[in-house]
mmCIF file of C-alpha atoms in Angstrom:
data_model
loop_
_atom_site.group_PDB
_atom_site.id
_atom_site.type_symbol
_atom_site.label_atom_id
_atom_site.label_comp_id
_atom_site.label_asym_id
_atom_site.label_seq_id
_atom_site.Cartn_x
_atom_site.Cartn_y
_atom_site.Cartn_z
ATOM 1 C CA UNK A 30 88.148 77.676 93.377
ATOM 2 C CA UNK A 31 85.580 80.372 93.336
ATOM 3 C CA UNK A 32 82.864 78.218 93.465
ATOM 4 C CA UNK A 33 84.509 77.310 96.964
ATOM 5 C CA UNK A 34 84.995 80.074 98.163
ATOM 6 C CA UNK A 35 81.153 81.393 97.435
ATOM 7 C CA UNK A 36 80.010 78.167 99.194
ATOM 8 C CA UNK A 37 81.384 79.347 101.682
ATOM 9 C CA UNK A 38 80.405 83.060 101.543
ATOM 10 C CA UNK A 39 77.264 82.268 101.845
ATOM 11 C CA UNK A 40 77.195 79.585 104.920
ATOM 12 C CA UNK A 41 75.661 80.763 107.385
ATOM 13 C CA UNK A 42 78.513 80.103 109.467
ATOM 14 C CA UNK A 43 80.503 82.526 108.515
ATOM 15 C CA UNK A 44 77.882 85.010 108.518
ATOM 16 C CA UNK A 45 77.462 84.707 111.937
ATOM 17 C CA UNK A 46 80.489 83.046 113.950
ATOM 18 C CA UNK A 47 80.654 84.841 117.000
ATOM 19 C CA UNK A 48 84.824 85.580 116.610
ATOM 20 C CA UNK A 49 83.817 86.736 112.677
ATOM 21 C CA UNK A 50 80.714 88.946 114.241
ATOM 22 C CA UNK A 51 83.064 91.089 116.540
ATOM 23 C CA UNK A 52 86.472 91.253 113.681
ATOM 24 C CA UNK A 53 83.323 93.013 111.480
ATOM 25 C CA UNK A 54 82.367 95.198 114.122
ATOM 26 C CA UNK A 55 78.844 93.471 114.685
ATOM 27 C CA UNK A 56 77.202 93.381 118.092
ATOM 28 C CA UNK A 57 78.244 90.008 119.716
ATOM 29 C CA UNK A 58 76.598 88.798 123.391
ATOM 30 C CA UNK A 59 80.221 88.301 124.689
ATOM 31 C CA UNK A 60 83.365 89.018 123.600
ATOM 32 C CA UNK A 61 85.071 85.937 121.515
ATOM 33 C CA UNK A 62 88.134 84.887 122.578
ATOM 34 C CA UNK A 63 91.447 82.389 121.653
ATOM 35 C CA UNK A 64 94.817 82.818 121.712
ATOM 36 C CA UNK A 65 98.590 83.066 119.888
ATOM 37 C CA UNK A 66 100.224 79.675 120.115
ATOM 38 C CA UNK A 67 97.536 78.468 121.554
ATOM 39 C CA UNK A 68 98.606 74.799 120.480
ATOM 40 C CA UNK A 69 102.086 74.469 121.621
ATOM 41 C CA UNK A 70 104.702 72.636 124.165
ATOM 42 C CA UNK A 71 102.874 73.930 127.081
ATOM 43 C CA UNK A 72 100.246 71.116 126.546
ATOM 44 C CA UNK A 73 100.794 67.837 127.812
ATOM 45 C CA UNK A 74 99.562 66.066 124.852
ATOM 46 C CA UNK A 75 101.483 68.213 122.163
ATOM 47 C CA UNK A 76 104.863 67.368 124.367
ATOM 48 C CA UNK A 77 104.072 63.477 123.675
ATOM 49 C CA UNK A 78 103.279 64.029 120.081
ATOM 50 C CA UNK A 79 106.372 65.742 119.486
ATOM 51 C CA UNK A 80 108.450 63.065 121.131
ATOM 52 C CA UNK A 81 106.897 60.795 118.421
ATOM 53 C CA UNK A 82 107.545 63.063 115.728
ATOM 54 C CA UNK A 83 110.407 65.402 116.486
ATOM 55 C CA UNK A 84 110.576 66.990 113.550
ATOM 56 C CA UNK A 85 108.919 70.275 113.695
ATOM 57 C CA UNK A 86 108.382 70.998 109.778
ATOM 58 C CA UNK A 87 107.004 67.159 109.927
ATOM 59 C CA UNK A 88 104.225 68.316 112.283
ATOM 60 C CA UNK A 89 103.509 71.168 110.339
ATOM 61 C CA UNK A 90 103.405 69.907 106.778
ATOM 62 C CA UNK A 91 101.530 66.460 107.649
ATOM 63 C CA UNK A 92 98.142 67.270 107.500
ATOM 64 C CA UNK A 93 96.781 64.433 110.005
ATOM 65 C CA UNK A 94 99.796 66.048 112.709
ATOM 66 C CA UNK A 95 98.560 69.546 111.628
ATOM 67 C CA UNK A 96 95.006 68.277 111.866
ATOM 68 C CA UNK A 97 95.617 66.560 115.599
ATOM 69 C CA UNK A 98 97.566 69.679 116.783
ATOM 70 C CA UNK A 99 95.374 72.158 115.885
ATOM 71 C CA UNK A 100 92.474 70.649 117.482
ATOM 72 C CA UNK A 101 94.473 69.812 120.976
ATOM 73 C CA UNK A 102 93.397 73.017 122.502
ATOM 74 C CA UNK A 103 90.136 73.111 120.966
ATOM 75 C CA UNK A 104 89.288 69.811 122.654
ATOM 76 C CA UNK A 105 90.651 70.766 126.078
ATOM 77 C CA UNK A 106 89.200 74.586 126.077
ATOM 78 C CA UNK A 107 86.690 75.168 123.234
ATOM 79 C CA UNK A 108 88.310 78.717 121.909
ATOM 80 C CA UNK A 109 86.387 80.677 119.463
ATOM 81 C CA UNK A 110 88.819 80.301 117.195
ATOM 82 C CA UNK A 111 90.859 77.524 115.990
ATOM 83 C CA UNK A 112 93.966 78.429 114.309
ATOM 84 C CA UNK A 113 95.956 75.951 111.966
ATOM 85 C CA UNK A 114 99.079 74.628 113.260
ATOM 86 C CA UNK A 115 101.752 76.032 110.578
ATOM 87 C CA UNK A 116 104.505 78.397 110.542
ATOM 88 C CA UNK A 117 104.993 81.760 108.534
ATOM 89 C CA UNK A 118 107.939 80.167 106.598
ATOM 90 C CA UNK A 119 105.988 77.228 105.358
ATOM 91 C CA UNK A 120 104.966 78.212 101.766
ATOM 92 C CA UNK A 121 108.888 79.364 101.548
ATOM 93 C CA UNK A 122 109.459 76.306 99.212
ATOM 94 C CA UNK A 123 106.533 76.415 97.362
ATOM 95 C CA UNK A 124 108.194 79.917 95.506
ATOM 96 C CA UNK A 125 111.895 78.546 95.679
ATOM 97 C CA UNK A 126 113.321 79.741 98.903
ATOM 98 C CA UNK A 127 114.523 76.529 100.662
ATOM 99 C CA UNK A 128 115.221 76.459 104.393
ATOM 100 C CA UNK A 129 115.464 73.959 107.555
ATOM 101 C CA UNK A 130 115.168 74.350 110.543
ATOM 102 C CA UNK A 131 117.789 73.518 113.131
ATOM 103 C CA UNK A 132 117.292 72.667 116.948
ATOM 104 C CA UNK A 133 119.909 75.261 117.947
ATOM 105 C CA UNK A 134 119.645 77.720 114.986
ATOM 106 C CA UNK A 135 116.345 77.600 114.308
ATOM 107 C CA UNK A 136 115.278 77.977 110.955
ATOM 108 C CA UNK A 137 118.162 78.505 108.268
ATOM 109 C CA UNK A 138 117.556 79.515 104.965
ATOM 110 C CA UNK A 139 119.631 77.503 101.989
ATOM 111 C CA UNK A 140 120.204 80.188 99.816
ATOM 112 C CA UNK A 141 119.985 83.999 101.109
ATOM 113 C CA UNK A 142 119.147 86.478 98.609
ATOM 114 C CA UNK A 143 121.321 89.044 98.114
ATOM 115 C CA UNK A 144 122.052 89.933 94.753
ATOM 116 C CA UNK A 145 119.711 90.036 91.188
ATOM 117 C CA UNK A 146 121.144 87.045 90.914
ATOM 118 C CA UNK A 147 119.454 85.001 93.489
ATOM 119 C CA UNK A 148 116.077 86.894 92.468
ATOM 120 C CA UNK A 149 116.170 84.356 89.437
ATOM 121 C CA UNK A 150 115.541 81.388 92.060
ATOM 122 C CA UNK A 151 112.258 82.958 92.829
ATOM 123 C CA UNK A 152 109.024 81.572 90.792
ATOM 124 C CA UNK A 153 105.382 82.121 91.584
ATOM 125 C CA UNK A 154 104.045 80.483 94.335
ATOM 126 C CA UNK A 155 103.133 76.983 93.726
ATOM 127 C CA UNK A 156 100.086 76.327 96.185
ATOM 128 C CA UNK A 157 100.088 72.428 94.861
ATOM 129 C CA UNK A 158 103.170 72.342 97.486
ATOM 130 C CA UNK A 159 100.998 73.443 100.060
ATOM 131 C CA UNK A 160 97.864 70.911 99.680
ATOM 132 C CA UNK A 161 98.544 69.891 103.377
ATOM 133 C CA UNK A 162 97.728 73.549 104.486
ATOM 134 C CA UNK A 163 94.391 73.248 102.303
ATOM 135 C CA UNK A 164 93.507 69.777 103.048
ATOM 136 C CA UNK A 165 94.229 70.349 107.325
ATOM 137 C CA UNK A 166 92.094 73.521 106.594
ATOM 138 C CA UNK A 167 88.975 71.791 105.160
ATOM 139 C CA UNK A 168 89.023 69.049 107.962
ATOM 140 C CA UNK A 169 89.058 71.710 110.724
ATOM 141 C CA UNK A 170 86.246 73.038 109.040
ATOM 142 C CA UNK A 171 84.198 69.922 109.251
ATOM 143 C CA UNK A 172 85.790 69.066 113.129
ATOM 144 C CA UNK A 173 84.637 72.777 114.678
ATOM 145 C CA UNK A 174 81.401 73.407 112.306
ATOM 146 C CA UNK A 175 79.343 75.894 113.756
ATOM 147 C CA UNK A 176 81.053 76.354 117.049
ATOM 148 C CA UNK A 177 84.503 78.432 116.614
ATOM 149 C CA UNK A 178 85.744 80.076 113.604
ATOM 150 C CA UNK A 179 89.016 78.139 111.797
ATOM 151 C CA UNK A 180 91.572 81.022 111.308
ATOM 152 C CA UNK A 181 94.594 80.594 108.627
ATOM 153 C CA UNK A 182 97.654 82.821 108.823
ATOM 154 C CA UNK A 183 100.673 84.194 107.166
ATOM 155 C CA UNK A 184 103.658 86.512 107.470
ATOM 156 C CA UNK A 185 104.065 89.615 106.493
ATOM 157 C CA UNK A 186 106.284 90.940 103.522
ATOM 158 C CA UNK A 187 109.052 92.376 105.476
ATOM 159 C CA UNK A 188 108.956 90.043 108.008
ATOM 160 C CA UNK A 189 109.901 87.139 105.700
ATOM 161 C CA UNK A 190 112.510 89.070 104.167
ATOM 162 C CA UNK A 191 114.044 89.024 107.150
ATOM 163 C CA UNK A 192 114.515 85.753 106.993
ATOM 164 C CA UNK A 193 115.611 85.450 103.565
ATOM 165 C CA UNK A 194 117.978 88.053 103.297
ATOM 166 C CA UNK A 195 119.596 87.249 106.634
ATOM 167 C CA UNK A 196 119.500 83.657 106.146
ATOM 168 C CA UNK A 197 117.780 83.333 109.546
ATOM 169 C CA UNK A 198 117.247 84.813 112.881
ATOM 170 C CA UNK A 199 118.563 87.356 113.802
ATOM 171 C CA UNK A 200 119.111 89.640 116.507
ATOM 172 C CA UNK A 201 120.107 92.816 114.846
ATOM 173 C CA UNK A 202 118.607 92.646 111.044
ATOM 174 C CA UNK A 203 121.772 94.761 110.090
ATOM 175 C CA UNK A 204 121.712 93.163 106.718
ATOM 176 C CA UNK A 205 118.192 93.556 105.803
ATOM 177 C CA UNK A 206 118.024 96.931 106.890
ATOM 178 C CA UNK A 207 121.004 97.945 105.213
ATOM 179 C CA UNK A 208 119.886 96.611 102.036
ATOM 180 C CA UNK A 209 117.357 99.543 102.465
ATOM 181 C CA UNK A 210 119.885 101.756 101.711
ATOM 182 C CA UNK A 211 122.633 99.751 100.019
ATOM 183 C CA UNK A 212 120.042 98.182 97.062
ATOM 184 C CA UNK A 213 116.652 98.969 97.714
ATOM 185 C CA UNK A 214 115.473 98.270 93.955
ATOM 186 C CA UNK A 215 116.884 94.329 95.251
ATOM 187 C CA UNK A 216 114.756 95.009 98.142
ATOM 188 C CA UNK A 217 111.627 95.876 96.686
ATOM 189 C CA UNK A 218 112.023 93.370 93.710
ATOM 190 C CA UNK A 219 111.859 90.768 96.949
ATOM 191 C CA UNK A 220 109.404 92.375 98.328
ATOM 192 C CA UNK A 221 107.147 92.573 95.707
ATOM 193 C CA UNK A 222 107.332 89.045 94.674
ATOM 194 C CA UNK A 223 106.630 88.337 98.571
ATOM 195 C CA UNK A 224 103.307 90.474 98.484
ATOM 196 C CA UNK A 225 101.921 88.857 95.752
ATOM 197 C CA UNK A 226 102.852 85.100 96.629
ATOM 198 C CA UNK A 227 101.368 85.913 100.330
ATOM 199 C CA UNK A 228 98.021 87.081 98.805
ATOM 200 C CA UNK A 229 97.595 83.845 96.719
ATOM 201 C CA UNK A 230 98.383 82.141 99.850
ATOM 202 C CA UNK A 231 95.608 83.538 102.095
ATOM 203 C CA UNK A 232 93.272 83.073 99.186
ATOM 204 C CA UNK A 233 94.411 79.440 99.137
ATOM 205 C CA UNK A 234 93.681 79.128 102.638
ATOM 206 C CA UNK A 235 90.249 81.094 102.647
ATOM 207 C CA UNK A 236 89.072 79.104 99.366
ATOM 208 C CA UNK A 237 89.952 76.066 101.562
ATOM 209 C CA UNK A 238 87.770 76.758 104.678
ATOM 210 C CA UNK A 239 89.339 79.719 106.668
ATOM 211 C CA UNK A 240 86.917 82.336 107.849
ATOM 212 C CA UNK A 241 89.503 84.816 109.425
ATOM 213 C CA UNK A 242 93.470 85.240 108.430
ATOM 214 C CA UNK A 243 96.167 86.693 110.651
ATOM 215 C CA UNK A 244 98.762 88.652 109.056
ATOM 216 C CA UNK A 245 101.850 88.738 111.694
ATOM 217 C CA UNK A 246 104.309 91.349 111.029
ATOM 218 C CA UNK A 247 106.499 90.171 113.670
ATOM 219 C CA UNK A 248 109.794 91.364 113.129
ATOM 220 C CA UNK A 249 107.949 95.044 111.827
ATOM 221 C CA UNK A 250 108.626 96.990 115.241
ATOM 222 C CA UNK A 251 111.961 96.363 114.477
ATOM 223 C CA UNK A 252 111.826 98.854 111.584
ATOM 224 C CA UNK A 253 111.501 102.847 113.101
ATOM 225 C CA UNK A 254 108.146 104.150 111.884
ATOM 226 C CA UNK A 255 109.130 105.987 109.323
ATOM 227 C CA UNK A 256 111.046 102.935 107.663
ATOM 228 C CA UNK A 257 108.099 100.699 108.397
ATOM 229 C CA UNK A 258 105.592 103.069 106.453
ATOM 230 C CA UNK A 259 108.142 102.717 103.306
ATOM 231 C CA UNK A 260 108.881 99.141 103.739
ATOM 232 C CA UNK A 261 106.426 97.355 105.195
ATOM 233 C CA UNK A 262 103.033 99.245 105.171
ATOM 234 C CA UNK A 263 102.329 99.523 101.620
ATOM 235 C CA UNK A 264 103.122 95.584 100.872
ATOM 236 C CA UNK A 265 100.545 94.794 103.502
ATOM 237 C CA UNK A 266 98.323 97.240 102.149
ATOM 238 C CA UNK A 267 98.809 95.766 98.800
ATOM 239 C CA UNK A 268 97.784 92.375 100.173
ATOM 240 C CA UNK A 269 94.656 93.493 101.745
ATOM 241 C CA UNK A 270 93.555 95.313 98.821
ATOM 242 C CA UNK A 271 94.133 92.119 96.897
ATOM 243 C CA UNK A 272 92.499 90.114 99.379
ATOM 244 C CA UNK A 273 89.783 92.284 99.937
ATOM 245 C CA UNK A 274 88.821 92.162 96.040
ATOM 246 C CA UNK A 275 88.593 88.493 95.924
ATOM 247 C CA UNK A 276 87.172 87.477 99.480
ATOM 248 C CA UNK A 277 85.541 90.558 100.332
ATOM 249 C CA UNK A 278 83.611 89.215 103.634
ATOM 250 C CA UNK A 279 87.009 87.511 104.901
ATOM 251 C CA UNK A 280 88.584 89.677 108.315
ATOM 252 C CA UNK A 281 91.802 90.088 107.883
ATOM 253 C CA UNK A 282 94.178 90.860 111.602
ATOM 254 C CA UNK A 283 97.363 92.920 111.224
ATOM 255 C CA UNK A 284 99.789 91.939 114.253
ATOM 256 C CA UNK A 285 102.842 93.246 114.740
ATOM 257 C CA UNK A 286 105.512 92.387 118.014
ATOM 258 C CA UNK A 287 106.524 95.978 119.424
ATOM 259 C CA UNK A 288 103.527 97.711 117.728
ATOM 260 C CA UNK A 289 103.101 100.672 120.453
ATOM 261 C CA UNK A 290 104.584 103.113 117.672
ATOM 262 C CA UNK A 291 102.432 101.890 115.074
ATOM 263 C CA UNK A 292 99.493 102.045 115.981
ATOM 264 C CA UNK A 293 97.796 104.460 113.347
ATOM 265 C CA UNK A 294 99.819 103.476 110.873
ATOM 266 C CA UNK A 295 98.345 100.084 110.554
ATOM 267 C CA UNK A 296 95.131 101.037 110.677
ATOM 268 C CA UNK A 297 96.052 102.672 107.204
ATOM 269 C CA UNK A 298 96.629 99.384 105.690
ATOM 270 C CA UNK A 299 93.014 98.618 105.516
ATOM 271 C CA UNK A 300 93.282 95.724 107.850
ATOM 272 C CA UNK A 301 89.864 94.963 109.306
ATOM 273 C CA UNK A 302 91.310 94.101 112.709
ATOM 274 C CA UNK A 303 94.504 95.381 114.497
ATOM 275 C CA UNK A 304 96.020 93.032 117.392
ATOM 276 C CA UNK A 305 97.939 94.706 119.810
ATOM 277 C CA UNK A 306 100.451 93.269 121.900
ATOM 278 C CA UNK A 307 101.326 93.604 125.618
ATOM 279 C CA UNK A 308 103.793 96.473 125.809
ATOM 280 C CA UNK A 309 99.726 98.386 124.793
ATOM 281 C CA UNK A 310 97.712 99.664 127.425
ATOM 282 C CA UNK A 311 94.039 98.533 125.932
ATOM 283 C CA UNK A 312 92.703 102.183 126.873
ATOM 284 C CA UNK A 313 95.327 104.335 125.178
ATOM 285 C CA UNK A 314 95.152 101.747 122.271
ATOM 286 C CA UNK A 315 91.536 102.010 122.313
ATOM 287 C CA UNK A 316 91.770 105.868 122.392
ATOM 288 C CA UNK A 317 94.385 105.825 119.201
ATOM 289 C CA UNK A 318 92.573 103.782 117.498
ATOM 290 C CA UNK A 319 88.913 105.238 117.686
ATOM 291 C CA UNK A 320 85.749 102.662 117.756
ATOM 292 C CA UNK A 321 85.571 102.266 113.618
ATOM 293 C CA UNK A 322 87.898 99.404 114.047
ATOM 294 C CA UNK A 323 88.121 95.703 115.814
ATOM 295 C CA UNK A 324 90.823 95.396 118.233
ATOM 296 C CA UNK A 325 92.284 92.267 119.423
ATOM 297 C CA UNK A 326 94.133 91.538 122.770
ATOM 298 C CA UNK A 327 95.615 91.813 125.228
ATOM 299 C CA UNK A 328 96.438 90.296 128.016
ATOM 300 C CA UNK A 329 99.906 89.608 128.935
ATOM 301 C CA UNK A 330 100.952 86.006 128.468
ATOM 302 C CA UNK A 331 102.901 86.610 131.783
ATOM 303 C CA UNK A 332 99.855 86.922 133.694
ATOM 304 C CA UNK A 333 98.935 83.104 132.871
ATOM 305 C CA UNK A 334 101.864 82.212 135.259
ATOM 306 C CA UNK A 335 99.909 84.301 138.113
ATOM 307 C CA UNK A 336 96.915 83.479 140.655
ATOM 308 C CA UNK A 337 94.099 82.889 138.847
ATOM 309 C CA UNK A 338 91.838 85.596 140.165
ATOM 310 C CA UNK A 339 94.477 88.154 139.335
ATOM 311 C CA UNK A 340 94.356 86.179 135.945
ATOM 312 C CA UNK A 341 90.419 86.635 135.930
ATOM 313 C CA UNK A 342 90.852 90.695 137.499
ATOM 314 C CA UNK A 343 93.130 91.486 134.344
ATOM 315 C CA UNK A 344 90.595 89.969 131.806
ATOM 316 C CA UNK A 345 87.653 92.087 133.382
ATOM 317 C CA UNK A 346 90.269 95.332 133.406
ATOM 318 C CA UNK A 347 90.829 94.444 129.259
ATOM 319 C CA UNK A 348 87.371 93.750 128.513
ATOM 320 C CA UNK A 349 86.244 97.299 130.178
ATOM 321 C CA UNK A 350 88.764 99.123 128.149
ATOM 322 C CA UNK A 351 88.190 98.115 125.266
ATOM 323 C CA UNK A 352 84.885 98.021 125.188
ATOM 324 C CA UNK A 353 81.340 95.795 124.179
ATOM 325 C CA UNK A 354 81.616 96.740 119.794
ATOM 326 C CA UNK A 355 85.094 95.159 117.964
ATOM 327 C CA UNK A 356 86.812 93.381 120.498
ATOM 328 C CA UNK A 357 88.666 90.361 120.501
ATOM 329 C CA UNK A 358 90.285 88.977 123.611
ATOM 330 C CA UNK A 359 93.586 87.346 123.027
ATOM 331 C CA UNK A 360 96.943 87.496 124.563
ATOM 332 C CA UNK A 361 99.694 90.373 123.456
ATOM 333 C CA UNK A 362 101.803 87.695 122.565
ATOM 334 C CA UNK A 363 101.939 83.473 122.135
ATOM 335 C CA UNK A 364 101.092 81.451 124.763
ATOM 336 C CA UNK A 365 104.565 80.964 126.537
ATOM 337 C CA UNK A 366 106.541 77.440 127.165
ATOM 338 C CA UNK A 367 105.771 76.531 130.647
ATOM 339 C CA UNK A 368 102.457 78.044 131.152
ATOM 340 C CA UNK A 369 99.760 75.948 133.863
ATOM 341 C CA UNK A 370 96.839 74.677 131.456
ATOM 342 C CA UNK A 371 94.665 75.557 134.349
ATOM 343 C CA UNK A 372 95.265 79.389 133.797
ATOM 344 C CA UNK A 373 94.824 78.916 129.757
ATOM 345 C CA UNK A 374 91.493 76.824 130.835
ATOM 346 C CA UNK A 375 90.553 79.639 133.397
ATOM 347 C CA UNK A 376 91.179 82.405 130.502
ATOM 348 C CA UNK A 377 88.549 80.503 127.988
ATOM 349 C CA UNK A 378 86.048 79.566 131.237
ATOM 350 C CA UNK A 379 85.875 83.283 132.558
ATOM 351 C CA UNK A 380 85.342 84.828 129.044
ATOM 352 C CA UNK A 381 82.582 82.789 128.480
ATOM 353 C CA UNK A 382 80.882 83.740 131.660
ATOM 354 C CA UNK A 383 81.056 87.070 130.775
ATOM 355 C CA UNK A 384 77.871 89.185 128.691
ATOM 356 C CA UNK A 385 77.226 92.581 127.091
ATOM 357 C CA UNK A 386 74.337 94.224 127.795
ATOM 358 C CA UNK A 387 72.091 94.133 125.024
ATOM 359 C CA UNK A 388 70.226 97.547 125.005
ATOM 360 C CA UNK A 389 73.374 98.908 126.805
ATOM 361 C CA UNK A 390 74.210 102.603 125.493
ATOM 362 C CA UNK A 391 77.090 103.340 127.182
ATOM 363 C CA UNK A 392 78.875 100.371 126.348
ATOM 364 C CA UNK A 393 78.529 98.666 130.445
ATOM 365 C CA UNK A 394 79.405 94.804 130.844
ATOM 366 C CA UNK A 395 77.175 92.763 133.344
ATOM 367 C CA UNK A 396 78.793 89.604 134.859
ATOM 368 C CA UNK A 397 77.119 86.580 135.270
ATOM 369 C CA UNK A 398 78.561 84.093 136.792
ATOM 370 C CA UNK A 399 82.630 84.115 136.949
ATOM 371 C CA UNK A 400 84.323 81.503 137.399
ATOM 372 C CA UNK A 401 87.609 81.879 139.863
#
C-alpha cells in the first residue's frame, strides 16, 4: 500500500489541487469551495435513488450507489471538492461493533459497551470489510481527475463513543459522560482502541485516492472544554500524529458542531485545517485563530433558504473576513433537507467568479464578474 500512496504523493494533482493549495496555506487565485452534505435528500436525483434503494447503509456500502451519489452534486455544481458518500459509523463492523440503523431511531448499536467485558468484542480494524470505501474512492479519483480534490472522512474518537456506549443517539450523553467519572480506565480502553482503528482507516482511504480527510468531532461541543481537552483532544491528536507520519502531505480538517469554545484548543491537535461552524463569526474566528492556519467555513446553511443576493452578500462578507491565504469556503453545518438547488448552484457559481489579487499585500479581493 505504500507504493500507492507515493503514486500518489507525487501526482501532480495533489500537489496542486486548488482545495489542497489553500488547506496547506499556499496562495490560491480564488478561494476553493464545497460543502457538508453536499450530496443529500435536497437533490432531486438523490430523492429518486433512494426510493429505489431505501436502505441507507445499502447506499453507503455499495460502491456503484456510493460512486453515483457522490458524484450527483459534482455533476450539477462542479465543487472543489468531492466528498465520498459514507457515514462516520461505517467501519463500526469492520472492528466488531454491530449496529443498524432504524427509520425512527436512527442508528442503534447491537451491543453497547459498558463493561471490560464487552471490550473483548473489539478486534483491530479489518479494512477488507471496508473495500467498498476504497474501491468508491479510487473511481472518484479517476471520475474528477484534475478538477476537484476527492475528500474521505471519519469520526472522531469521542464522538463514536457516543454512539457505542449509549447505544445510539442521544440527546443528553448522560451515560457516556458519566462513564468519565464512573470507569474512565473502560473509557479510555475504548477510546484508545477507537484512535488507532480511525487512523488505519484514513490511511486506508488516503492509500486509496483521497487527497484531503475530514475528521468530524460532532458530538465534541457537547463535552465542556475542559472535559474535551482530557477526552477528546489528545485521541485526535494521536491520530494526526499517526497520520501525519505516514501521509505527511495529506490535510487533515478538524470539525466540531458547537466549536465556538474550542477554538484554540483544536488548533493544538495539529490539525492542518480547522472548520468552524455557524454559531462563529469568521472575524473573531479568524482573530483566535491567527493566519498560521487554514480555516474552513462558514456560511450558515440557513442562508441557502434566503434571496439569492443576500445569499451572494454573505459569501462576499465571509470571504473578506477571513481573508485571501488558508481559506476554505464551506457551510457551518450540512446542507439542510429542503434547501432550493438554485441557492446551492448560486453558492458554487459566485465563488468561482470571485479572485485574489495576486501582488495584493494587504490581503484585498477584486470581483470580477458575480453572478446574482
Amino acid at each position: 500500500m505504500q507504493s500507492t500512496y507515493a503514486f500518489y504523493l507525487h501526482s501532480s494533482f495533489l500537489l496542486y489541487t486548488l482545495l489542497v493549495k489553500a488547506a496547506r496555506g499556499e496562495p490560491v487565485s480564488r478561494p476553493p469551495a464545497w460543502m457538508m452534505r453536499q450530496a443529500g435528500r435536497y437533490m432531486s436525483v438523490y430523492r429518486k435513488l433512494a426510493e429505489k434503494h431505501p436502505s441507507f447503509r445499502e447506499r453507503s456500502e455499495t460502491t456503484d450507489l456510493i460512486v453515483e451519489i457522490s458524484l450527483q452534486p459534482w455533476e450539477a455544481f462542479r465543487p472543489d471538492g468531492v466528498i465520498i458518500f459514507s457515514d462516520i459509523l461505517t467501519p463500526l463492523p469492520a472492528f466488531g461493533v454491530l449496529f443498524d440503523i432504524e427509520e425512527v431511531r436512527g442508528p442503534v448499536i447491537q451491543s453497547p459497551i459498558c463493561s471490560e467485558d464487552c471490550l473483548k468484542a473489539l478486534h483491530p480494524i479489518d479494512l477488507e470489510k471496508l473495500h467498498f470505501v476504497g474501491d468508491s474512492l479510487k473511481i472518484l479519483r479517476q471520475e474528477v481527475g484534475d478538477h476537484a480534490a476527492v475528500l474521505g472522512f471519519v469520526g472522531a474518537p469521542w464522538t463514536i463513543a457516543t454512539y457505542i456506549v449509549e447505544g445510539g443517539t442521544t440527546r443528553t450523553y448522560t451515560t457516556v459522560k458519566s462513564m468519565c467519572h464512573t470507569a474512565p480506565n473502560l473509557l479510555r480502553a475504548l477510546l484508545s482502541h477507537l484512535t488507532k482503528a480511525i487512523s488505519e482507516y484514513i490511511i486506508y482511504q488516503v492509500e486509496s485516492g483521497a487527497h484531503c480527510i475530514q475528521i468530524f468531532d460532532s458530538w465534541g461541543g457537547q463535552l465542556p472544554p475542559d472535559m474535551w481537552e482530557q477526552w477528546s483532544k489528545p485521541y485526535i491528536t494521536e491520530i494526526v500524529s499517526m497520520v501525519q507520519n505516514k501521509c505527511p502531505k495529506i490535510p487533515l480538517v478538524l470539525y466540531i458542531n458547537g466549536n465556538g469554545g474550542l477554538l484554540e484548543r483544536m488548533k493544538g491537535t495539529g490539525v492542518d485545517v480547522i472548520g468552524l461552524d455557524w454559531t462563529v463569526d469568521m472575524a473573531d474566528g479568524r482573530k483566535r485563530l491567527g493566519n498560521d492556519i487554514c480555516v474552513q467555513g462558514i456560511v450558515d446553511p440557513a442562508y441557502l433558504f434566503s434571496p439569492l443576493p443576500a445569499v451572494t452578500e454573505e459569501i462576499q462578507r465571509v470571504l473578506k473576513c477571513a481573508g485571501p491565504c488558508g481559506h476554505i469556503l464551506n457551510l457551518g453545518h450540512g446542507v439542510l433537507v429542503g434547501t432550493p438547488e438554485e441557492a446551492v448552484a448560486h453558492f458554487f457559481e459566485v465563488t468561482k467568479s470571485l479572485k485574489y489579487e495576486s501582488s495584493s499585500q494587504n490581503h484585498a479581493m477584486e470581483e470580477s464578474k458575480l453572478l446574482v
